Amino acid sequence: MANEPWQQALQESLTAPEQLLDRFDFDPLPLKAVAERYPMRIPSYYLDLIQAVGDPIWRQCVPDLRELDETGLFDPLGEEDLSPTPAVIHRYPDRVIFLASGSCASYCRFCTRKRKVGCSALSMSFRELREGIDYIAATPQIKDVILSGGDPLLLPDSVLGDLLARIQAIPHVEIIRIGSRVPVTLPERITDKLCALLARFEPLYLNTHFNHPREITEQARQACGKLSRAGIPLGNQTVLLRGVNDDPQTMIALFRGLLKIRVKPYYLHQMDLACGTAHFRTPISAGLEILKALRGPVSGLATPHYVIDLPGGKGKVPLLPEYVKRRGEVLEIRTPAGELVEYPDCSLLS
Ligand SMILES: *Cc1c(COP(=O)(O)O)cnc(C)c1O
Ligand code: SF4
């Protein structure tokens, strides 16, 4: 079967640090061991977004020696313990993550599942996918199935269509979500044919993963436009990354830029404790400062929930700057502009 252009582009991606020497002046040798431990893949579209060694795009996709630092947790979210069958992570009663694919268009250096992505450990066999579907079918409280991985949109159209059809056929499943970074790293994957396929499934939500305003290109805008026109509401999950996007001005540009391409910022994730990602971690105060900078000057639509996913599978918890300065019958509340305002609680009025 002839490859589609996006599959061709994927095959031609860079997979070894020394291949970057054509364009950039750096020493790739020490990075070889990193790429052997955690795979590298950079499609030519995403490569073209790098302007200089160490810039925000480089840091997301080029291996870094600090990844060999062993501090951190192997399975930071306790996902292995929440896995009733290899393809499913079931932490919340009404929704599951379905690990549909083991590979991604580009391997993010900060990935929470970096222990597994790009390795055979996350490539589900047809039998494992089938067992995952059987588990969902046998568990009536599951209403929401989130295809993840890896990147589900790296599956060929035929496999993806078959999987979606089997999930949609389960009577108690009300919505399907797809988590995919291809609008950011391989926008040519968002073909008309894919959009026509996805449009058959309703309601289908797609969460993508932009981390920096420079990722919002004309090609990304077109990819998101096609998905929107296929009737798919688009959200975005951003990871707060040191040296990439950990300042309010970058985040404001990112979230405003996303709204312009009809993508709603959904979550801002505190970096979790995954092994090999410590150099990306910021203090919680950096995330709270970003939220403070957004609230007031920038549309509420542009503001995601800032969440920390607690270790051991304890779940996501939202973090908010402290606006309530004093509680009691009369609260003292700090406005985004810094003014203190008193507000009577309803216990006083009754
Ligand atoms: C984040 C997550 C979900 C989805 O959570 P929402 O808040 O509904 O987006 C589901 N299952 C697991 C295991 C998760 O980590
Ligand atoms: S696209 Fe998602 S799953 Fe794949 S490497 Fe990046 S963060 Fe991890």
mmCIF file of C-alpha atoms and ligand atoms in Angstrom:
data_model
loop_
_atom_site.group_PDB
_atom_site.id
_atom_site.type_symbol
_atom_site.label_atom_id
_atom_site.label_comp_id
_atom_site.label_asym_id
_atom_site.label_seq_id
_atom_site.Cartn_x
_atom_site.Cartn_y
_atom_site.Cartn_z
ATOM 1 C CA MET A 1 0.000 0.000 0.000
ATOM 2 C CA ALA A 2 1.359 3.411 -0.949
ATOM 3 C CA ASN A 3 2.270 5.571 1.994
ATOM 4 C CA GLU A 4 0.337 8.738 2.601
ATOM 5 C CA PRO A 5 2.432 11.946 2.550
ATOM 6 C CA TRP A 6 2.275 12.273 6.347
ATOM 7 C CA GLN A 7 3.553 8.727 6.760
ATOM 8 C CA GLN A 8 6.384 9.528 4.377
ATOM 9 C CA ALA A 9 7.193 12.668 6.398
ATOM 10 C CA LEU A 10 7.226 10.607 9.568
ATOM 11 C CA GLN A 11 9.632 8.100 8.047
ATOM 12 C CA GLU A 12 11.976 10.903 7.033
ATOM 13 C CA SER A 13 12.068 12.388 10.552
ATOM 14 C CA LEU A 14 15.422 12.844 12.271
ATOM 15 C CA THR A 15 16.055 10.139 14.849
ATOM 16 C CA ALA A 16 19.687 10.726 15.891
ATOM 17 C CA PRO A 17 21.247 13.880 17.362
ATOM 18 C CA GLU A 18 24.121 13.933 14.848
ATOM 19 C CA GLN A 19 21.600 14.459 12.027
ATOM 20 C CA LEU A 20 21.090 17.979 13.393
ATOM 21 C CA LEU A 21 24.703 18.898 12.556
ATOM 22 C CA ASP A 22 23.695 19.959 9.041
ATOM 23 C CA ARG A 23 21.930 22.932 10.533
ATOM 24 C CA PHE A 24 23.288 23.548 14.026
ATOM 25 C CA ASP A 25 26.660 23.894 15.666
ATOM 26 C CA PHE A 26 26.759 21.715 18.799
ATOM 27 C CA ASP A 27 28.346 18.509 20.081
ATOM 28 C CA PRO A 28 25.973 15.604 19.434
ATOM 29 C CA LEU A 29 28.229 12.861 20.794
ATOM 30 C CA PRO A 30 27.226 12.979 24.474
ATOM 31 C CA LEU A 31 23.558 12.964 23.415
ATOM 32 C CA LYS A 32 23.798 9.598 21.672
ATOM 33 C CA ALA A 33 23.389 7.735 24.960
ATOM 34 C CA VAL A 34 20.322 9.821 25.793
ATOM 35 C CA ALA A 35 18.663 9.083 22.447
ATOM 36 C CA GLU A 36 19.368 5.390 22.953
ATOM 37 C CA ARG A 37 17.624 5.459 26.317
ATOM 38 C CA TYR A 38 14.716 7.723 25.302
ATOM 39 C CA PRO A 39 14.037 7.810 21.566
ATOM 40 C CA MET A 40 14.300 10.980 19.513
ATOM 41 C CA ARG A 41 12.055 11.819 16.574
ATOM 42 C CA ILE A 42 11.725 15.214 14.898
ATOM 43 C CA PRO A 43 9.670 15.562 11.703
ATOM 44 C CA SER A 44 11.035 18.099 9.233
ATOM 45 C CA TYR A 45 8.075 20.460 9.782
ATOM 46 C CA TYR A 46 8.826 20.719 13.517
ATOM 47 C CA LEU A 47 12.583 20.870 12.888
ATOM 48 C CA ASP A 48 12.005 23.985 10.780
ATOM 49 C CA LEU A 49 10.539 25.745 13.820
ATOM 50 C CA ILE A 50 13.890 25.584 15.641
ATOM 51 C CA GLN A 51 15.718 28.889 15.241
ATOM 52 C CA ALA A 52 18.721 28.284 17.501
ATOM 53 C CA VAL A 53 20.343 25.662 19.707
ATOM 54 C CA GLY A 54 18.581 25.623 23.079
ATOM 55 C CA ASP A 55 15.541 27.656 22.016
ATOM 56 C CA PRO A 56 12.030 26.703 23.227
ATOM 57 C CA ILE A 57 11.403 24.335 20.306
ATOM 58 C CA TRP A 58 14.857 22.723 20.552
ATOM 59 C CA ARG A 59 14.401 22.059 24.251
ATOM 60 C CA GLN A 60 11.152 20.202 23.634
ATOM 61 C CA CYS A 61 12.490 17.761 21.053
ATOM 62 C CA VAL A 62 16.310 17.443 21.192
ATOM 63 C CA PRO A 63 17.783 15.064 23.800
ATOM 64 C CA ASP A 64 19.548 16.644 26.767
ATOM 65 C CA LEU A 65 22.193 15.065 29.004
ATOM 66 C CA ARG A 66 20.161 15.948 32.075
ATOM 67 C CA GLU A 67 17.605 13.321 31.046
ATOM 68 C CA LEU A 68 20.006 10.711 32.414
ATOM 69 C CA ASP A 69 19.556 12.149 35.917
ATOM 70 C CA GLU A 70 17.729 9.416 37.817
ATOM 71 C CA THR A 71 15.871 11.553 40.347
ATOM 72 C CA GLY A 72 12.139 11.334 40.040
ATOM 73 C CA LEU A 73 9.607 8.582 39.748
ATOM 74 C CA PHE A 74 9.441 5.868 37.143
ATOM 75 C CA ASP A 75 5.646 5.892 37.029
ATOM 76 C CA PRO A 76 4.815 9.297 38.592
ATOM 77 C CA LEU A 77 1.055 9.009 38.265
ATOM 78 C CA GLY A 78 0.791 5.434 39.498
ATOM 79 C CA GLU A 79 -0.751 4.492 36.169
ATOM 80 C CA GLU A 80 0.449 0.905 36.221
ATOM 81 C CA ASP A 81 -1.603 0.231 39.363
ATOM 82 C CA LEU A 82 -4.711 1.753 37.790
ATOM 83 C CA SER A 83 -4.510 -0.424 34.732
ATOM 84 C CA PRO A 84 -7.090 -3.238 34.782
ATOM 85 C CA THR A 85 -5.899 -4.353 31.343
ATOM 86 C CA PRO A 86 -2.788 -3.106 29.473
ATOM 87 C CA ALA A 87 -4.575 -0.621 27.185
ATOM 88 C CA VAL A 88 -6.716 1.050 29.873
ATOM 89 C CA ILE A 89 -5.997 3.434 32.773
ATOM 90 C CA HIS A 90 -9.051 3.703 35.011
ATOM 91 C CA ARG A 91 -8.640 6.278 37.772
ATOM 92 C CA TYR A 92 -11.967 8.147 37.778
ATOM 93 C CA PRO A 93 -15.224 6.198 37.876
ATOM 94 C CA ASP A 94 -16.815 7.604 34.713
ATOM 95 C CA ARG A 95 -13.846 7.952 32.355
ATOM 96 C CA VAL A 96 -10.812 6.028 31.171
ATOM 97 C CA ILE A 97 -7.649 6.646 29.231
ATOM 98 C CA PHE A 98 -7.259 4.209 26.362
ATOM 99 C CA LEU A 99 -3.636 3.732 25.274
ATOM 100 C CA ALA A 100 -4.285 3.398 21.584
ATOM 101 C CA SER A 101 -0.830 3.988 20.163
ATOM 102 C CA GLY A 102 2.749 3.577 21.330
ATOM 103 C CA SER A 103 4.395 6.190 19.163
ATOM 104 C CA CYS A 104 4.346 9.945 18.613
ATOM 105 C CA ALA A 105 5.308 12.221 15.736
ATOM 106 C CA SER A 106 7.947 13.824 17.945
ATOM 107 C CA TYR A 107 9.136 12.489 21.291
ATOM 108 C CA CYS A 108 8.746 15.278 23.838
ATOM 109 C CA ARG A 109 11.712 15.334 26.186
ATOM 110 C CA PHE A 110 9.432 16.201 29.137
ATOM 111 C CA CYS A 111 6.885 13.414 28.527
ATOM 112 C CA THR A 112 5.377 11.898 31.662
ATOM 113 C CA ARG A 113 5.191 8.518 29.927
ATOM 114 C CA LYS A 114 8.744 8.737 28.597
ATOM 115 C CA ARG A 115 9.474 5.434 30.302
ATOM 116 C CA LYS A 116 7.279 3.871 27.658
ATOM 117 C CA VAL A 117 6.573 6.022 24.589
ATOM 118 C CA GLY A 118 8.458 5.004 21.510
ATOM 119 C CA CYS A 119 9.283 1.644 23.098
ATOM 120 C CA SER A 120 7.494 -1.564 22.298
ATOM 121 C CA ALA A 121 6.140 -1.507 25.890
ATOM 122 C CA LEU A 122 3.448 0.957 24.837
ATOM 123 C CA SER A 123 2.554 -0.558 21.482
ATOM 124 C CA MET A 124 -0.627 -2.430 22.091
ATOM 125 C CA SER A 125 -1.223 -5.608 20.172
ATOM 126 C CA PHE A 126 -4.595 -6.103 18.506
ATOM 127 C CA ARG A 127 -5.418 -8.524 21.302
ATOM 128 C CA GLU A 128 -4.658 -5.889 23.963
ATOM 129 C CA LEU A 129 -6.756 -3.281 22.145
ATOM 130 C CA ARG A 130 -9.573 -5.818 21.953
ATOM 131 C CA GLU A 131 -9.267 -6.576 25.682
ATOM 132 C CA GLY A 132 -9.399 -2.852 26.406
ATOM 133 C CA ILE A 133 -12.625 -2.513 24.433
ATOM 134 C CA ASP A 134 -14.061 -5.570 26.197
ATOM 135 C CA TYR A 135 -13.232 -3.986 29.580
ATOM 136 C CA ILE A 136 -15.037 -0.755 28.654
ATOM 137 C CA ALA A 137 -18.015 -2.702 27.309
ATOM 138 C CA ALA A 138 -18.211 -4.680 30.572
ATOM 139 C CA THR A 139 -17.982 -1.574 32.801
ATOM 140 C CA PRO A 140 -21.237 0.405 32.522
ATOM 141 C CA GLN A 141 -20.090 3.394 34.609
ATOM 142 C CA ILE A 142 -17.605 4.421 31.869
ATOM 143 C CA LYS A 143 -19.150 7.283 29.899
ATOM 144 C CA ASP A 144 -16.052 8.989 28.495
ATOM 145 C CA VAL A 145 -13.177 7.295 26.661
ATOM 146 C CA ILE A 146 -9.985 9.276 26.104
ATOM 147 C CA LEU A 147 -7.764 7.922 23.334
ATOM 148 C CA SER A 148 -4.179 8.618 24.245
ATOM 149 C CA GLY A 149 -0.837 6.855 24.204
ATOM 150 C CA GLY A 150 1.428 7.764 22.468
ATOM 151 C CA ASP A 151 -0.469 9.632 19.811
ATOM 152 C CA PRO A 152 -3.675 7.991 18.542
ATOM 153 C CA LEU A 153 -3.555 10.010 15.309
ATOM 154 C CA LEU A 154 -0.426 8.114 14.267
ATOM 155 C CA LEU A 155 -2.651 5.083 13.719
ATOM 156 C CA PRO A 156 -3.547 4.564 10.070
ATOM 157 C CA ASP A 157 -7.039 5.850 9.214
ATOM 158 C CA SER A 158 -8.417 2.316 8.845
ATOM 159 C CA VAL A 159 -7.239 1.207 12.307
ATOM 160 C CA LEU A 160 -8.383 4.440 13.944
ATOM 161 C CA GLY A 161 -11.792 4.259 12.262
ATOM 162 C CA ASP A 162 -12.255 0.673 13.383
ATOM 163 C CA LEU A 163 -11.288 1.509 16.974
ATOM 164 C CA LEU A 164 -13.611 4.529 17.121
ATOM 165 C CA ALA A 165 -16.484 2.507 15.672
ATOM 166 C CA ARG A 166 -16.046 -0.247 18.262
ATOM 167 C CA ILE A 167 -15.958 2.268 21.109
ATOM 168 C CA GLN A 168 -18.917 4.233 19.805
ATOM 169 C CA ALA A 169 -20.923 1.014 19.527
ATOM 170 C CA ILE A 170 -20.754 0.536 23.319
ATOM 171 C CA PRO A 171 -24.143 1.877 24.501
ATOM 172 C CA HIS A 172 -22.983 3.470 27.787
ATOM 173 C CA VAL A 173 -20.098 5.431 26.203
ATOM 174 C CA GLU A 174 -21.379 8.994 25.771
ATOM 175 C CA ILE A 175 -18.327 10.870 24.541
ATOM 176 C CA ILE A 176 -14.963 10.063 22.998
ATOM 177 C CA ARG A 177 -11.914 12.282 23.350
ATOM 178 C CA ILE A 178 -8.647 12.160 21.453
ATOM 179 C CA GLY A 179 -5.409 13.531 22.891
ATOM 180 C CA SER A 180 -3.007 14.304 20.050
ATOM 181 C CA ARG A 181 0.023 16.469 19.467
ATOM 182 C CA VAL A 182 0.058 16.075 15.675
ATOM 183 C CA PRO A 183 -1.559 19.494 15.021
ATOM 184 C CA VAL A 184 1.657 20.862 16.610
ATOM 185 C CA THR A 185 4.358 18.496 15.409
ATOM 186 C CA LEU A 186 2.986 16.967 12.181
ATOM 187 C CA PRO A 187 0.085 19.112 10.933
ATOM 188 C CA GLU A 188 0.124 17.383 7.537
ATOM 189 C CA ARG A 189 -1.448 14.406 9.363
ATOM 190 C CA ILE A 190 -4.710 16.382 9.580
ATOM 191 C CA THR A 191 -5.866 15.422 6.100
ATOM 192 C CA ASP A 192 -9.326 15.948 4.615
ATOM 193 C CA LYS A 193 -9.757 12.185 4.689
ATOM 194 C CA LEU A 194 -8.973 12.037 8.412
ATOM 195 C CA CYS A 195 -11.405 14.872 9.117
ATOM 196 C CA ALA A 196 -14.144 13.139 7.133
ATOM 197 C CA LEU A 197 -13.514 9.994 9.180
ATOM 198 C CA LEU A 198 -13.573 11.835 12.514
ATOM 199 C CA ALA A 199 -16.741 13.712 11.552
ATOM 200 C CA ARG A 200 -18.605 10.375 11.576
ATOM 201 C CA PHE A 201 -18.173 10.128 15.344
ATOM 202 C CA GLU A 202 -20.126 12.444 17.529
ATOM 203 C CA PRO A 203 -19.559 13.844 20.090
ATOM 204 C CA LEU A 204 -15.828 13.673 19.615
ATOM 205 C CA TYR A 205 -13.523 16.131 21.382
ATOM 206 C CA LEU A 206 -9.857 16.648 20.615
ATOM 207 C CA ASN A 207 -7.296 17.994 23.043
ATOM 208 C CA THR A 208 -4.036 19.029 21.500
ATOM 209 C CA HIS A 209 -0.793 20.164 23.058
ATOM 210 C CA PHE A 210 0.735 23.544 22.136
ATOM 211 C CA ASN A 211 3.418 24.764 24.536
ATOM 212 C CA HIS A 212 4.828 27.853 22.858
ATOM 213 C CA PRO A 213 3.411 30.652 20.675
ATOM 214 C CA ARG A 214 5.970 29.873 17.955
ATOM 215 C CA GLU A 215 4.183 26.549 17.441
ATOM 216 C CA ILE A 216 1.089 28.410 16.218
ATOM 217 C CA THR A 217 2.047 28.530 12.548
ATOM 218 C CA GLU A 218 -0.033 28.883 9.400
ATOM 219 C CA GLN A 219 0.076 25.077 8.955
ATOM 220 C CA ALA A 220 -1.073 24.497 12.540
ATOM 221 C CA ARG A 221 -3.841 27.054 12.049
ATOM 222 C CA GLN A 222 -5.035 25.234 8.932
ATOM 223 C CA ALA A 223 -4.914 21.847 10.658
ATOM 224 C CA CYS A 224 -7.007 23.141 13.570
ATOM 225 C CA GLY A 225 -9.379 24.898 11.172
ATOM 226 C CA LYS A 226 -10.084 21.636 9.353
ATOM 227 C CA LEU A 227 -10.782 19.824 12.605
ATOM 228 C CA SER A 228 -13.114 22.597 13.763
ATOM 229 C CA ARG A 229 -15.008 22.516 10.498
ATOM 230 C CA ALA A 230 -15.416 18.751 10.961
ATOM 231 C CA GLY A 231 -17.412 19.594 14.098
ATOM 232 C CA ILE A 232 -14.730 18.703 16.626
ATOM 233 C CA PRO A 233 -14.378 21.033 19.632
ATOM 234 C CA LEU A 234 -10.680 21.661 20.254
ATOM 235 C CA GLY A 235 -8.975 22.089 23.618
ATOM 236 C CA ASN A 236 -5.342 22.411 24.552
ATOM 237 C CA GLN A 237 -3.166 21.039 27.322
ATOM 238 C CA THR A 238 0.039 22.953 27.983
ATOM 239 C CA VAL A 239 2.837 21.721 30.211
ATOM 240 C CA LEU A 240 4.601 24.390 32.238
ATOM 241 C CA LEU A 241 8.251 23.965 31.216
ATOM 242 C CA ARG A 242 11.311 25.701 32.566
ATOM 243 C CA GLY A 243 13.134 27.563 29.827
ATOM 244 C CA VAL A 244 10.298 27.009 27.347
ATOM 245 C CA ASN A 245 7.185 28.817 28.508
ATOM 246 C CA ASP A 246 7.616 29.642 32.223
ATOM 247 C CA ASP A 247 6.894 33.337 31.993
ATOM 248 C CA PRO A 248 3.596 35.227 31.852
ATOM 249 C CA GLN A 249 4.219 37.061 28.561
ATOM 250 C CA THR A 250 4.916 33.816 26.661
ATOM 251 C CA MET A 251 1.811 32.191 28.133
ATOM 252 C CA ILE A 252 -0.403 35.165 27.351
ATOM 253 C CA ALA A 253 0.783 35.085 23.729
ATOM 254 C CA LEU A 254 0.230 31.316 23.610
ATOM 255 C CA PHE A 255 -3.295 31.319 25.035
ATOM 256 C CA ARG A 256 -4.428 34.347 23.008
ATOM 257 C CA GLY A 257 -2.948 32.759 19.888
ATOM 258 C CA LEU A 258 -4.814 29.517 20.577
ATOM 259 C CA LEU A 259 -8.178 31.263 20.879
ATOM 260 C CA LYS A 260 -7.521 32.833 17.470
ATOM 261 C CA ILE A 261 -7.284 29.356 15.930
ATOM 262 C CA ARG A 262 -10.411 28.205 17.844
ATOM 263 C CA VAL A 263 -8.530 26.132 20.408
ATOM 264 C CA LYS A 264 -9.666 26.570 24.023
ATOM 265 C CA PRO A 265 -6.874 26.410 26.638
ATOM 266 C CA TYR A 266 -8.075 23.593 28.934
ATOM 267 C CA TYR A 267 -5.262 22.562 31.284
ATOM 268 C CA LEU A 268 -1.946 24.040 32.292
ATOM 269 C CA HIS A 269 -0.059 21.105 33.812
ATOM 270 C CA GLN A 270 2.509 21.419 36.523
ATOM 271 C CA MET A 271 5.419 19.179 35.404
ATOM 272 C CA ASP A 272 5.076 15.905 37.233
ATOM 273 C CA LEU A 273 7.855 13.947 38.891
ATOM 274 C CA ALA A 274 8.760 11.648 35.993
ATOM 275 C CA CYS A 275 12.307 10.365 35.981
ATOM 276 C CA GLY A 276 14.541 12.156 33.452
ATOM 277 C CA THR A 277 12.519 15.376 33.335
ATOM 278 C CA ALA A 278 13.688 17.219 36.472
ATOM 279 C CA HIS A 279 15.382 19.984 34.462
ATOM 280 C CA PHE A 280 11.982 21.095 33.135
ATOM 281 C CA ARG A 281 10.394 21.517 36.542
ATOM 282 C CA THR A 282 9.417 24.999 37.763
ATOM 283 C CA PRO A 283 8.336 26.026 41.247
ATOM 284 C CA ILE A 284 4.543 26.100 41.757
ATOM 285 C CA SER A 285 4.893 29.867 42.271
ATOM 286 C CA ALA A 286 5.782 30.247 38.564
ATOM 287 C CA GLY A 287 2.432 28.733 37.568
ATOM 288 C CA LEU A 288 0.526 30.841 40.088
ATOM 289 C CA GLU A 289 2.223 34.007 38.768
ATOM 290 C CA ILE A 290 1.071 33.110 35.264
ATOM 291 C CA LEU A 291 -2.526 32.670 36.442
ATOM 292 C CA LYS A 292 -2.350 36.014 38.252
ATOM 293 C CA ALA A 293 -1.100 37.728 35.116
ATOM 294 C CA LEU A 294 -3.996 36.281 33.111
ATOM 295 C CA ARG A 295 -6.893 36.998 35.495
ATOM 296 C CA GLY A 296 -8.137 40.505 34.722
ATOM 297 C CA PRO A 297 -6.004 41.686 31.809
ATOM 298 C CA VAL A 298 -6.813 38.671 29.602
ATOM 299 C CA SER A 299 -10.120 37.026 28.608
ATOM 300 C CA GLY A 300 -11.336 34.294 30.925
ATOM 301 C CA LEU A 301 -11.663 32.105 27.830
ATOM 302 C CA ALA A 302 -7.872 32.194 27.508
ATOM 303 C CA THR A 303 -7.313 30.919 31.043
ATOM 304 C CA PRO A 304 -6.804 27.180 31.554
ATOM 305 C CA HIS A 305 -7.095 25.285 34.824
ATOM 306 C CA TYR A 306 -3.649 25.029 36.409
ATOM 307 C CA VAL A 307 -3.448 21.480 37.731
ATOM 308 C CA ILE A 308 -1.030 19.292 39.555
ATOM 309 C CA ASP A 309 -1.411 15.568 38.970
ATOM 310 C CA LEU A 310 -0.582 14.055 42.325
ATOM 311 C CA PRO A 311 1.801 11.101 42.596
ATOM 312 C CA GLY A 312 0.470 7.629 43.208
ATOM 313 C CA GLY A 313 -2.657 8.058 41.091
ATOM 314 C CA LYS A 314 -4.312 10.480 43.523
ATOM 315 C CA GLY A 315 -5.603 12.587 40.640
ATOM 316 C CA LYS A 316 -5.552 16.157 39.371
ATOM 317 C CA VAL A 317 -6.023 19.059 41.763
ATOM 318 C CA PRO A 318 -6.500 22.685 40.625
ATOM 319 C CA LEU A 319 -4.195 25.359 42.003
ATOM 320 C CA LEU A 320 -5.286 28.997 42.274
ATOM 321 C CA PRO A 321 -3.635 32.198 43.486
ATOM 322 C CA GLU A 322 -4.979 33.276 46.872
ATOM 323 C CA TYR A 323 -7.621 35.962 46.286
ATOM 324 C CA VAL A 324 -9.386 35.574 49.638
ATOM 325 C CA LYS A 325 -7.228 37.327 52.233
ATOM 326 C CA ARG A 326 -9.521 36.895 55.210
ATOM 327 C CA ARG A 327 -12.490 34.618 55.760
ATOM 328 C CA GLY A 328 -15.368 35.085 58.179
ATOM 329 C CA GLU A 329 -18.618 37.019 58.165
ATOM 330 C CA VAL A 330 -16.945 39.718 56.102
ATOM 331 C CA LEU A 331 -14.391 38.426 53.676
ATOM 332 C CA GLU A 332 -11.461 40.441 52.526
ATOM 333 C CA ILE A 333 -10.776 39.801 48.862
ATOM 334 C CA ARG A 334 -7.843 40.994 46.804
ATOM 335 C CA THR A 335 -8.733 42.159 43.295
ATOM 336 C CA PRO A 336 -6.501 41.265 40.349
ATOM 337 C CA ALA A 337 -5.293 44.880 40.466
ATOM 338 C CA GLY A 338 -4.175 44.419 44.080
ATOM 339 C CA GLU A 339 -6.925 46.352 45.862
ATOM 340 C CA LEU A 340 -8.478 44.873 49.043
ATOM 341 C CA VAL A 341 -12.268 44.811 49.029
ATOM 342 C CA GLU A 342 -14.620 43.685 51.814
ATOM 343 C CA TYR A 343 -17.481 41.395 50.889
ATOM 344 C CA PRO A 344 -20.243 40.313 53.295
ATOM 345 C CA ASP A 345 -20.964 36.590 53.312
ATOM 346 C CA CYS A 346 -24.643 35.690 53.030
ATOM 347 C CA SER A 347 -24.725 34.615 56.689
ATOM 348 C CA LEU A 348 -24.793 38.352 57.494
ATOM 349 C CA LEU A 349 -27.686 39.108 55.188
ATOM 350 C CA SER A 350 -30.082 36.471 56.480
HETATM 351 C C1 LIG B 1 -6.482 13.533 33.339
HETATM 352 C C2 LIG B 1 -7.070 12.213 33.358
HETATM 353 C C3 LIG B 1 -8.376 11.994 32.900
HETATM 354 C C4 LIG B 1 -9.237 13.090 32.310
HETATM 355 O O1 LIG B 1 -9.528 14.052 33.250
HETATM 356 P P1 LIG B 1 -10.465 15.291 32.886
HETATM 357 O O2 LIG B 1 -10.265 16.198 34.045
HETATM 358 O O3 LIG B 1 -11.851 14.770 32.761
HETATM 359 O O4 LIG B 1 -9.978 15.872 31.600
HETATM 360 C C5 LIG B 1 -8.883 10.711 32.972
HETATM 361 N N1 LIG B 1 -8.164 9.689 33.478
HETATM 362 C C6 LIG B 1 -6.911 9.882 33.926
HETATM 363 C C7 LIG B 1 -6.156 8.706 34.457
HETATM 364 C C8 LIG B 1 -6.322 11.134 33.877
HETATM 365 O O5 LIG B 1 -5.069 11.308 34.306
HETATM 366 S S1 SF4 B 2 3.133 13.740 22.180
HETATM 367 FE FE1 SF4 B 2 2.389 13.371 24.276
HETATM 368 S S2 SF4 B 2 2.694 11.156 24.634
HETATM 369 FE FE2 SF4 B 2 3.965 11.743 22.861
HETATM 370 S S3 SF4 B 2 5.968 12.230 23.693
HETATM 371 FE FE3 SF4 B 2 4.831 14.163 23.591
HETATM 372 S S4 SF4 B 2 3.890 14.379 25.609
HETATM 373 FE FE4 SF4 B 2 4.522 12.219 25.415
#
